[in-house]
Short mmCIF file of N, CA and C in Angstrom, two decimals:
data_model
loop_
_atom_site.label_atom_id
_atom_site.label_comp_id
_atom_site.label_asym_id
_atom_site.label_seq_id
_atom_site.Cartn_x
_atom_site.Cartn_y
_atom_site.Cartn_z
N MET K 25 -26.36 63.45 -5.51
CA MET K 25 -27.76 63.59 -5.16
C MET K 25 -28.21 65.05 -5.30
N PHE K 26 -27.43 65.98 -4.74
CA PHE K 26 -27.77 67.40 -4.81
C PHE K 26 -27.82 67.88 -6.26
N LEU K 27 -26.80 67.47 -7.05
CA LEU K 27 -26.73 67.89 -8.44
C LEU K 27 -27.92 67.36 -9.24
N SER K 28 -28.30 66.12 -9.03
CA SER K 28 -29.44 65.56 -9.78
C SER K 28 -30.75 66.24 -9.37
N SER K 29 -30.87 66.63 -8.10
CA SER K 29 -32.06 67.37 -7.65
C SER K 29 -32.13 68.73 -8.31
N MET K 30 -30.99 69.39 -8.40
CA MET K 30 -30.94 70.70 -9.04
C MET K 30 -31.29 70.61 -10.52
N VAL K 31 -30.78 69.59 -11.19
CA VAL K 31 -31.08 69.39 -12.61
C VAL K 31 -32.57 69.15 -12.79
N LEU K 32 -33.16 68.37 -11.92
CA LEU K 32 -34.60 68.09 -11.98
C LEU K 32 -35.41 69.37 -11.76
N ILE K 33 -35.02 70.17 -10.79
CA ILE K 33 -35.74 71.43 -10.52
C ILE K 33 -35.65 72.36 -11.72
N ILE K 34 -34.46 72.50 -12.28
CA ILE K 34 -34.29 73.37 -13.45
C ILE K 34 -35.11 72.85 -14.63
N ALA K 35 -35.10 71.56 -14.84
CA ALA K 35 -35.88 70.97 -15.93
C ALA K 35 -37.37 71.24 -15.74
N LEU K 36 -37.87 71.11 -14.51
CA LEU K 36 -39.29 71.37 -14.24
C LEU K 36 -39.62 72.85 -14.45
N LEU K 37 -38.74 73.75 -14.03
CA LEU K 37 -38.96 75.17 -14.25
C LEU K 37 -39.02 75.51 -15.74
N LEU K 38 -38.10 74.95 -16.51
CA LEU K 38 -38.10 75.19 -17.95
C LEU K 38 -39.36 74.61 -18.60
N LEU K 39 -39.77 73.44 -18.18
CA LEU K 39 -40.97 72.81 -18.71
C LEU K 39 -42.20 73.65 -18.39
N THR K 40 -42.26 74.19 -17.17
CA THR K 40 -43.37 75.05 -16.76
C THR K 40 -43.42 76.30 -17.63
N GLN K 41 -42.26 76.90 -17.86
CA GLN K 41 -42.22 78.10 -18.70
C GLN K 41 -42.68 77.79 -20.12
N PHE K 42 -42.27 76.65 -20.65
CA PHE K 42 -42.67 76.26 -22.00
C PHE K 42 -44.18 76.04 -22.06
N ALA K 43 -44.73 75.41 -21.04
CA ALA K 43 -46.17 75.15 -21.02
C ALA K 43 -46.95 76.46 -20.96
N VAL K 44 -46.49 77.43 -20.19
CA VAL K 44 -47.17 78.71 -20.09
C VAL K 44 -47.13 79.43 -21.43
N LEU K 45 -45.99 79.41 -22.09
CA LEU K 45 -45.87 80.07 -23.39
C LEU K 45 -46.80 79.43 -24.42
N ASN K 46 -46.94 78.13 -24.36
CA ASN K 46 -47.81 77.44 -25.32
C ASN K 46 -49.28 77.72 -25.07
N ASP K 47 -49.65 78.01 -23.83
CA ASP K 47 -51.05 78.24 -23.50
C ASP K 47 -51.49 79.68 -23.72
N ALA K 48 -50.55 80.57 -24.03
CA ALA K 48 -50.91 81.97 -24.21
C ALA K 48 -51.76 82.15 -25.46
N LYS K 49 -52.75 82.99 -25.35
CA LYS K 49 -53.61 83.30 -26.49
C LYS K 49 -52.86 84.23 -27.43
N ASP K 50 -52.74 83.84 -28.67
CA ASP K 50 -51.99 84.63 -29.65
C ASP K 50 -52.95 85.45 -30.50
N ASP K 51 -53.50 86.54 -29.89
CA ASP K 51 -54.45 87.38 -30.62
C ASP K 51 -53.90 88.79 -30.87
N GLY K 52 -52.64 89.02 -30.53
CA GLY K 52 -52.03 90.32 -30.77
C GLY K 52 -52.34 91.35 -29.70
N LEU K 53 -53.19 91.02 -28.74
CA LEU K 53 -53.54 91.96 -27.68
C LEU K 53 -52.56 91.83 -26.52
N ALA K 54 -52.43 92.87 -25.77
CA ALA K 54 -51.60 92.90 -24.55
C ALA K 54 -50.15 92.51 -24.82
N LEU K 55 -49.64 92.93 -25.97
CA LEU K 55 -48.24 92.67 -26.26
C LEU K 55 -47.33 93.58 -25.43
N LYS K 56 -47.89 94.68 -24.96
CA LYS K 56 -47.16 95.57 -24.06
C LYS K 56 -48.17 96.09 -23.03
N PRO K 57 -47.69 96.59 -21.92
CA PRO K 57 -48.62 97.08 -20.90
C PRO K 57 -49.40 98.30 -21.41
N PRO K 58 -50.55 98.59 -20.81
CA PRO K 58 -51.29 99.78 -21.20
C PRO K 58 -50.43 101.03 -21.01
N LEU K 59 -50.43 101.88 -22.01
CA LEU K 59 -49.61 103.09 -21.96
C LEU K 59 -50.52 104.31 -22.01
N GLY K 60 -50.32 105.23 -21.12
CA GLY K 60 -51.13 106.42 -21.11
C GLY K 60 -50.95 107.20 -19.82
N TRP K 61 -51.91 108.07 -19.57
CA TRP K 61 -51.85 108.95 -18.42
C TRP K 61 -53.22 108.95 -17.74
N ARG K 62 -53.24 108.93 -16.41
CA ARG K 62 -54.47 108.97 -15.63
C ARG K 62 -54.42 110.13 -14.65
N SER K 63 -55.52 110.85 -14.57
CA SER K 63 -55.57 112.05 -13.74
C SER K 63 -55.34 111.77 -12.26
N TRP K 64 -55.78 110.62 -11.78
CA TRP K 64 -55.69 110.34 -10.35
C TRP K 64 -54.25 110.36 -9.86
N ASN K 65 -53.32 109.90 -10.67
CA ASN K 65 -51.93 109.81 -10.25
C ASN K 65 -51.30 111.17 -9.99
N LEU K 66 -51.83 112.22 -10.57
CA LEU K 66 -51.28 113.56 -10.37
C LEU K 66 -52.20 114.45 -9.54
N TYR K 67 -53.47 114.43 -9.87
CA TYR K 67 -54.40 115.38 -9.26
C TYR K 67 -55.31 114.79 -8.17
N VAL K 68 -55.35 113.48 -8.06
CA VAL K 68 -56.27 112.78 -7.16
C VAL K 68 -57.68 113.30 -7.47
N GLY K 69 -58.33 113.96 -6.55
CA GLY K 69 -59.70 114.41 -6.78
C GLY K 69 -59.83 115.88 -7.09
N ASN K 70 -58.75 116.53 -7.50
CA ASN K 70 -58.81 117.97 -7.75
C ASN K 70 -58.33 118.26 -9.17
N VAL K 71 -59.13 117.90 -10.15
CA VAL K 71 -58.75 118.08 -11.55
C VAL K 71 -59.85 118.83 -12.30
N HIS K 72 -59.43 119.60 -13.29
CA HIS K 72 -60.36 120.40 -14.09
C HIS K 72 -60.07 120.16 -15.57
N GLN K 73 -61.01 120.53 -16.41
CA GLN K 73 -60.88 120.32 -17.85
C GLN K 73 -59.63 121.00 -18.41
N TYR K 74 -59.34 122.21 -17.99
CA TYR K 74 -58.18 122.91 -18.53
C TYR K 74 -56.88 122.17 -18.22
N GLU K 75 -56.83 121.47 -17.08
CA GLU K 75 -55.63 120.70 -16.74
C GLU K 75 -55.49 119.47 -17.64
N LEU K 76 -56.62 118.81 -17.92
CA LEU K 76 -56.56 117.67 -18.83
C LEU K 76 -56.14 118.09 -20.23
N ILE K 77 -56.61 119.23 -20.67
CA ILE K 77 -56.22 119.72 -22.00
C ILE K 77 -54.72 120.01 -22.03
N ALA K 78 -54.18 120.56 -20.95
CA ALA K 78 -52.73 120.80 -20.88
C ALA K 78 -51.96 119.48 -20.93
N ILE K 79 -52.47 118.46 -20.25
CA ILE K 79 -51.82 117.15 -20.28
C ILE K 79 -51.86 116.58 -21.69
N MET K 80 -53.01 116.70 -22.36
CA MET K 80 -53.13 116.22 -23.74
C MET K 80 -52.08 116.89 -24.63
N ASN K 81 -51.95 118.19 -24.49
CA ASN K 81 -50.94 118.92 -25.27
C ASN K 81 -49.54 118.41 -24.96
N GLY K 82 -49.29 118.10 -23.70
CA GLY K 82 -47.99 117.56 -23.31
C GLY K 82 -47.71 116.20 -23.91
N LEU K 83 -48.72 115.38 -24.06
CA LEU K 83 -48.52 114.04 -24.63
C LEU K 83 -48.14 114.09 -26.11
N VAL K 84 -48.57 115.12 -26.82
CA VAL K 84 -48.26 115.20 -28.25
C VAL K 84 -47.16 116.21 -28.57
N ASN K 85 -46.67 116.91 -27.57
CA ASN K 85 -45.61 117.90 -27.75
C ASN K 85 -44.33 117.21 -28.22
N ARG K 86 -43.71 117.75 -29.26
CA ARG K 86 -42.50 117.14 -29.82
C ARG K 86 -41.25 118.00 -29.57
N THR K 87 -41.17 118.62 -28.41
CA THR K 87 -39.97 119.40 -28.11
C THR K 87 -38.83 118.51 -27.60
N ARG K 88 -39.17 117.27 -27.20
CA ARG K 88 -38.13 116.33 -26.78
C ARG K 88 -37.51 115.69 -28.03
N LYS K 89 -36.28 115.24 -27.90
CA LYS K 89 -35.63 114.56 -29.03
C LYS K 89 -35.15 113.20 -28.59
N ASN K 90 -35.20 112.24 -29.51
CA ASN K 90 -34.67 110.91 -29.21
C ASN K 90 -33.15 110.92 -29.39
N ARG K 91 -32.51 109.79 -29.26
CA ARG K 91 -31.05 109.72 -29.34
C ARG K 91 -30.51 110.14 -30.70
N GLN K 92 -31.34 109.99 -31.72
CA GLN K 92 -30.91 110.38 -33.07
C GLN K 92 -31.16 111.87 -33.34
N GLY K 93 -31.74 112.57 -32.37
CA GLY K 93 -32.01 113.99 -32.52
C GLY K 93 -33.34 114.30 -33.18
N THR K 94 -34.15 113.28 -33.40
CA THR K 94 -35.46 113.47 -34.02
C THR K 94 -36.47 113.89 -32.97
N PRO K 95 -37.26 114.94 -33.23
CA PRO K 95 -38.31 115.32 -32.28
C PRO K 95 -39.30 114.17 -32.08
N VAL K 96 -39.68 113.95 -30.84
CA VAL K 96 -40.57 112.83 -30.52
C VAL K 96 -41.49 113.22 -29.37
N SER K 97 -42.72 112.76 -29.44
CA SER K 97 -43.68 113.01 -28.36
C SER K 97 -43.88 111.73 -27.56
N LEU K 98 -44.52 111.86 -26.42
CA LEU K 98 -44.87 110.67 -25.64
C LEU K 98 -45.84 109.80 -26.43
N CYS K 99 -46.74 110.42 -27.19
CA CYS K 99 -47.67 109.64 -28.01
C CYS K 99 -46.92 108.86 -29.09
N ASP K 100 -45.87 109.45 -29.67
CA ASP K 100 -45.05 108.72 -30.64
C ASP K 100 -44.48 107.44 -30.03
N LEU K 101 -44.28 107.47 -28.72
CA LEU K 101 -43.74 106.30 -28.01
C LEU K 101 -44.83 105.35 -27.51
N GLY K 102 -46.08 105.67 -27.82
CA GLY K 102 -47.18 104.79 -27.45
C GLY K 102 -48.07 105.31 -26.33
N TYR K 103 -47.69 106.38 -25.69
CA TYR K 103 -48.48 106.94 -24.58
C TYR K 103 -49.55 107.88 -25.15
N CYS K 104 -50.59 107.29 -25.71
CA CYS K 104 -51.61 108.06 -26.45
C CYS K 104 -52.99 108.03 -25.78
N ASP K 105 -53.07 107.53 -24.58
CA ASP K 105 -54.37 107.44 -23.91
C ASP K 105 -54.38 108.35 -22.70
N VAL K 106 -55.42 109.16 -22.59
CA VAL K 106 -55.56 110.04 -21.43
C VAL K 106 -56.88 109.69 -20.74
N GLY K 107 -56.81 109.52 -19.44
CA GLY K 107 -58.00 109.10 -18.70
C GLY K 107 -58.31 110.00 -17.52
N LEU K 108 -59.56 110.32 -17.40
CA LEU K 108 -60.06 111.12 -16.28
C LEU K 108 -60.63 110.14 -15.26
N ASP K 109 -60.01 110.08 -14.09
CA ASP K 109 -60.39 109.06 -13.12
C ASP K 109 -61.57 109.43 -12.23
N ASP K 110 -61.64 110.61 -11.73
CA ASP K 110 -62.70 110.89 -10.76
C ASP K 110 -62.95 112.39 -10.69
N THR K 111 -63.98 112.74 -10.01
CA THR K 111 -64.47 114.11 -9.74
C THR K 111 -65.03 114.81 -10.97
N TRP K 112 -65.27 114.08 -12.04
CA TRP K 112 -65.99 114.65 -13.18
C TRP K 112 -67.50 114.60 -12.92
N GLN K 113 -67.90 113.76 -11.96
CA GLN K 113 -69.31 113.56 -11.67
C GLN K 113 -69.88 114.71 -10.83
N ALA K 114 -71.15 114.97 -11.03
CA ALA K 114 -71.85 115.96 -10.21
C ALA K 114 -72.53 115.21 -9.05
N CYS K 115 -71.72 114.68 -8.16
CA CYS K 115 -72.26 113.90 -7.04
C CYS K 115 -73.15 114.77 -6.17
N GLY K 116 -74.28 114.22 -5.76
CA GLY K 116 -75.21 114.94 -4.91
C GLY K 116 -76.02 115.99 -5.65
N SER K 117 -76.02 115.94 -6.98
CA SER K 117 -76.75 116.92 -7.77
C SER K 117 -78.25 116.84 -7.50
N PRO K 118 -78.95 117.98 -7.48
CA PRO K 118 -80.40 117.95 -7.30
C PRO K 118 -81.11 117.25 -8.47
N GLN K 119 -80.42 117.14 -9.62
CA GLN K 119 -81.00 116.42 -10.75
C GLN K 119 -80.83 114.91 -10.65
N ALA K 120 -80.09 114.44 -9.65
CA ALA K 120 -79.86 113.00 -9.50
C ALA K 120 -81.16 112.28 -9.15
N ALA K 121 -81.32 111.12 -9.72
CA ALA K 121 -82.50 110.31 -9.44
C ALA K 121 -82.45 109.82 -8.00
N PRO K 122 -83.61 109.55 -7.41
CA PRO K 122 -83.63 109.04 -6.04
C PRO K 122 -82.77 107.77 -5.92
N GLY K 123 -81.91 107.76 -4.92
CA GLY K 123 -81.03 106.62 -4.69
C GLY K 123 -79.79 106.60 -5.56
N MET K 124 -79.66 107.57 -6.43
CA MET K 124 -78.48 107.65 -7.31
C MET K 124 -77.62 108.82 -6.85
N HIS K 125 -76.34 108.72 -7.07
CA HIS K 125 -75.43 109.79 -6.67
C HIS K 125 -75.18 110.78 -7.80
N TYR K 126 -75.00 110.27 -9.01
CA TYR K 126 -74.69 111.19 -10.12
C TYR K 126 -75.28 110.71 -11.45
N HIS K 127 -76.47 110.14 -11.38
CA HIS K 127 -77.20 109.76 -12.60
C HIS K 127 -78.60 110.34 -12.52
N ASP K 128 -79.12 110.77 -13.67
CA ASP K 128 -80.49 111.26 -13.69
C ASP K 128 -81.45 110.08 -13.76
N LYS K 129 -82.77 110.35 -13.82
CA LYS K 129 -83.74 109.25 -13.78
C LYS K 129 -83.70 108.38 -15.03
N GLU K 130 -83.08 108.86 -16.12
CA GLU K 130 -82.90 108.03 -17.32
C GLU K 130 -81.60 107.22 -17.25
N GLY K 131 -80.81 107.43 -16.21
CA GLY K 131 -79.56 106.69 -16.06
C GLY K 131 -78.35 107.39 -16.66
N ASN K 132 -78.53 108.59 -17.16
CA ASN K 132 -77.41 109.34 -17.75
C ASN K 132 -76.54 109.93 -16.66
N PRO K 133 -75.22 109.88 -16.85
CA PRO K 133 -74.34 110.48 -15.84
C PRO K 133 -74.48 111.99 -15.82
N LEU K 134 -74.39 112.55 -14.64
CA LEU K 134 -74.42 114.00 -14.45
C LEU K 134 -73.00 114.50 -14.27
N VAL K 135 -72.59 115.41 -15.13
CA VAL K 135 -71.22 115.92 -15.14
C VAL K 135 -71.12 117.18 -14.29
N ASN K 136 -70.03 117.31 -13.56
CA ASN K 136 -69.74 118.51 -12.79
C ASN K 136 -69.29 119.60 -13.79
N LEU K 137 -70.22 120.44 -14.18
CA LEU K 137 -69.95 121.45 -15.21
C LEU K 137 -69.04 122.58 -14.73
N ASP K 138 -68.89 122.73 -13.42
CA ASP K 138 -67.93 123.71 -12.91
C ASP K 138 -66.50 123.27 -13.23
N ARG K 139 -66.25 121.97 -13.15
CA ARG K 139 -64.92 121.43 -13.43
C ARG K 139 -64.74 121.07 -14.90
N PHE K 140 -65.80 120.60 -15.53
CA PHE K 140 -65.74 120.11 -16.91
C PHE K 140 -66.88 120.71 -17.72
N PRO K 141 -66.69 121.94 -18.22
CA PRO K 141 -67.76 122.63 -18.94
C PRO K 141 -68.23 121.90 -20.20
N SER K 142 -67.35 121.13 -20.85
CA SER K 142 -67.77 120.40 -22.04
C SER K 142 -66.93 119.14 -22.23
N MET K 143 -67.45 118.03 -21.73
CA MET K 143 -66.77 116.74 -21.92
C MET K 143 -66.69 116.42 -23.41
N LYS K 144 -67.72 116.77 -24.14
CA LYS K 144 -67.74 116.50 -25.58
C LYS K 144 -66.59 117.22 -26.28
N ASN K 145 -66.45 118.51 -26.03
CA ASN K 145 -65.35 119.26 -26.64
C ASN K 145 -63.99 118.72 -26.21
N MET K 146 -63.89 118.32 -24.95
CA MET K 146 -62.63 117.81 -24.44
C MET K 146 -62.24 116.50 -25.14
N THR K 147 -63.18 115.58 -25.29
CA THR K 147 -62.86 114.32 -25.95
C THR K 147 -62.64 114.51 -27.45
N GLU K 148 -63.37 115.43 -28.06
CA GLU K 148 -63.12 115.73 -29.48
C GLU K 148 -61.73 116.33 -29.67
N TYR K 149 -61.32 117.15 -28.73
CA TYR K 149 -59.98 117.73 -28.80
C TYR K 149 -58.92 116.63 -28.69
N ALA K 150 -59.13 115.70 -27.77
CA ALA K 150 -58.20 114.57 -27.64
C ALA K 150 -58.10 113.81 -28.96
N LYS K 151 -59.23 113.52 -29.56
CA LYS K 151 -59.23 112.80 -30.84
C LYS K 151 -58.51 113.59 -31.92
N SER K 152 -58.69 114.92 -31.93
CA SER K 152 -58.04 115.75 -32.95
C SER K 152 -56.52 115.70 -32.82
N LEU K 153 -56.03 115.39 -31.62
CA LEU K 153 -54.59 115.27 -31.38
C LEU K 153 -54.07 113.86 -31.63
N GLY K 154 -54.98 112.94 -31.96
CA GLY K 154 -54.58 111.55 -32.16
C GLY K 154 -54.54 110.75 -30.87
N LEU K 155 -55.19 111.25 -29.83
CA LEU K 155 -55.22 110.58 -28.53
C LEU K 155 -56.56 109.86 -28.35
N THR K 156 -56.58 108.90 -27.47
CA THR K 156 -57.84 108.31 -27.02
C THR K 156 -58.12 108.88 -25.64
N ALA K 157 -59.39 109.06 -25.33
CA ALA K 157 -59.76 109.65 -24.04
C ALA K 157 -60.93 108.87 -23.45
N GLY K 158 -60.92 108.79 -22.16
CA GLY K 158 -62.01 108.12 -21.47
C GLY K 158 -62.08 108.60 -20.04
N TRP K 159 -63.08 108.15 -19.34
CA TRP K 159 -63.19 108.54 -17.94
C TRP K 159 -63.73 107.39 -17.11
N TYR K 160 -63.38 107.45 -15.84
CA TYR K 160 -63.75 106.44 -14.86
C TYR K 160 -65.24 106.51 -14.57
N SER K 161 -65.83 105.36 -14.44
CA SER K 161 -67.22 105.27 -14.01
C SER K 161 -67.41 103.96 -13.26
N ASN K 162 -68.15 103.99 -12.15
CA ASN K 162 -68.34 102.73 -11.44
C ASN K 162 -69.53 102.02 -11.98
#
């Protein structure tokens, strides 16, 4: 009795796994987890543009070697995305629209220029290194 119950349970588990595999969408997306770096994990709310640029340089730096002795960067391994999570906003700015925290009356985000003097230059720099860059917004 115990053995037949175990066989039935194993058969149901295998059948469930097969059904899940068959229902998966085969579009080539999400074949691996998202790979990259996010500012919040290191800096929380105290990050500046120069620190992000240093991180970008670190992602493409090839001073590390793989097992075969070939220079390799984190981006070579798939870690090519850099994300700015928070504190890029100019919260409480006098230019903020009424009822908004960091958007002007046209709805454009207001950037904290003390921390991020040029978001455009920073993202262009990321692209020049072969990285993708983005930032958090609610």
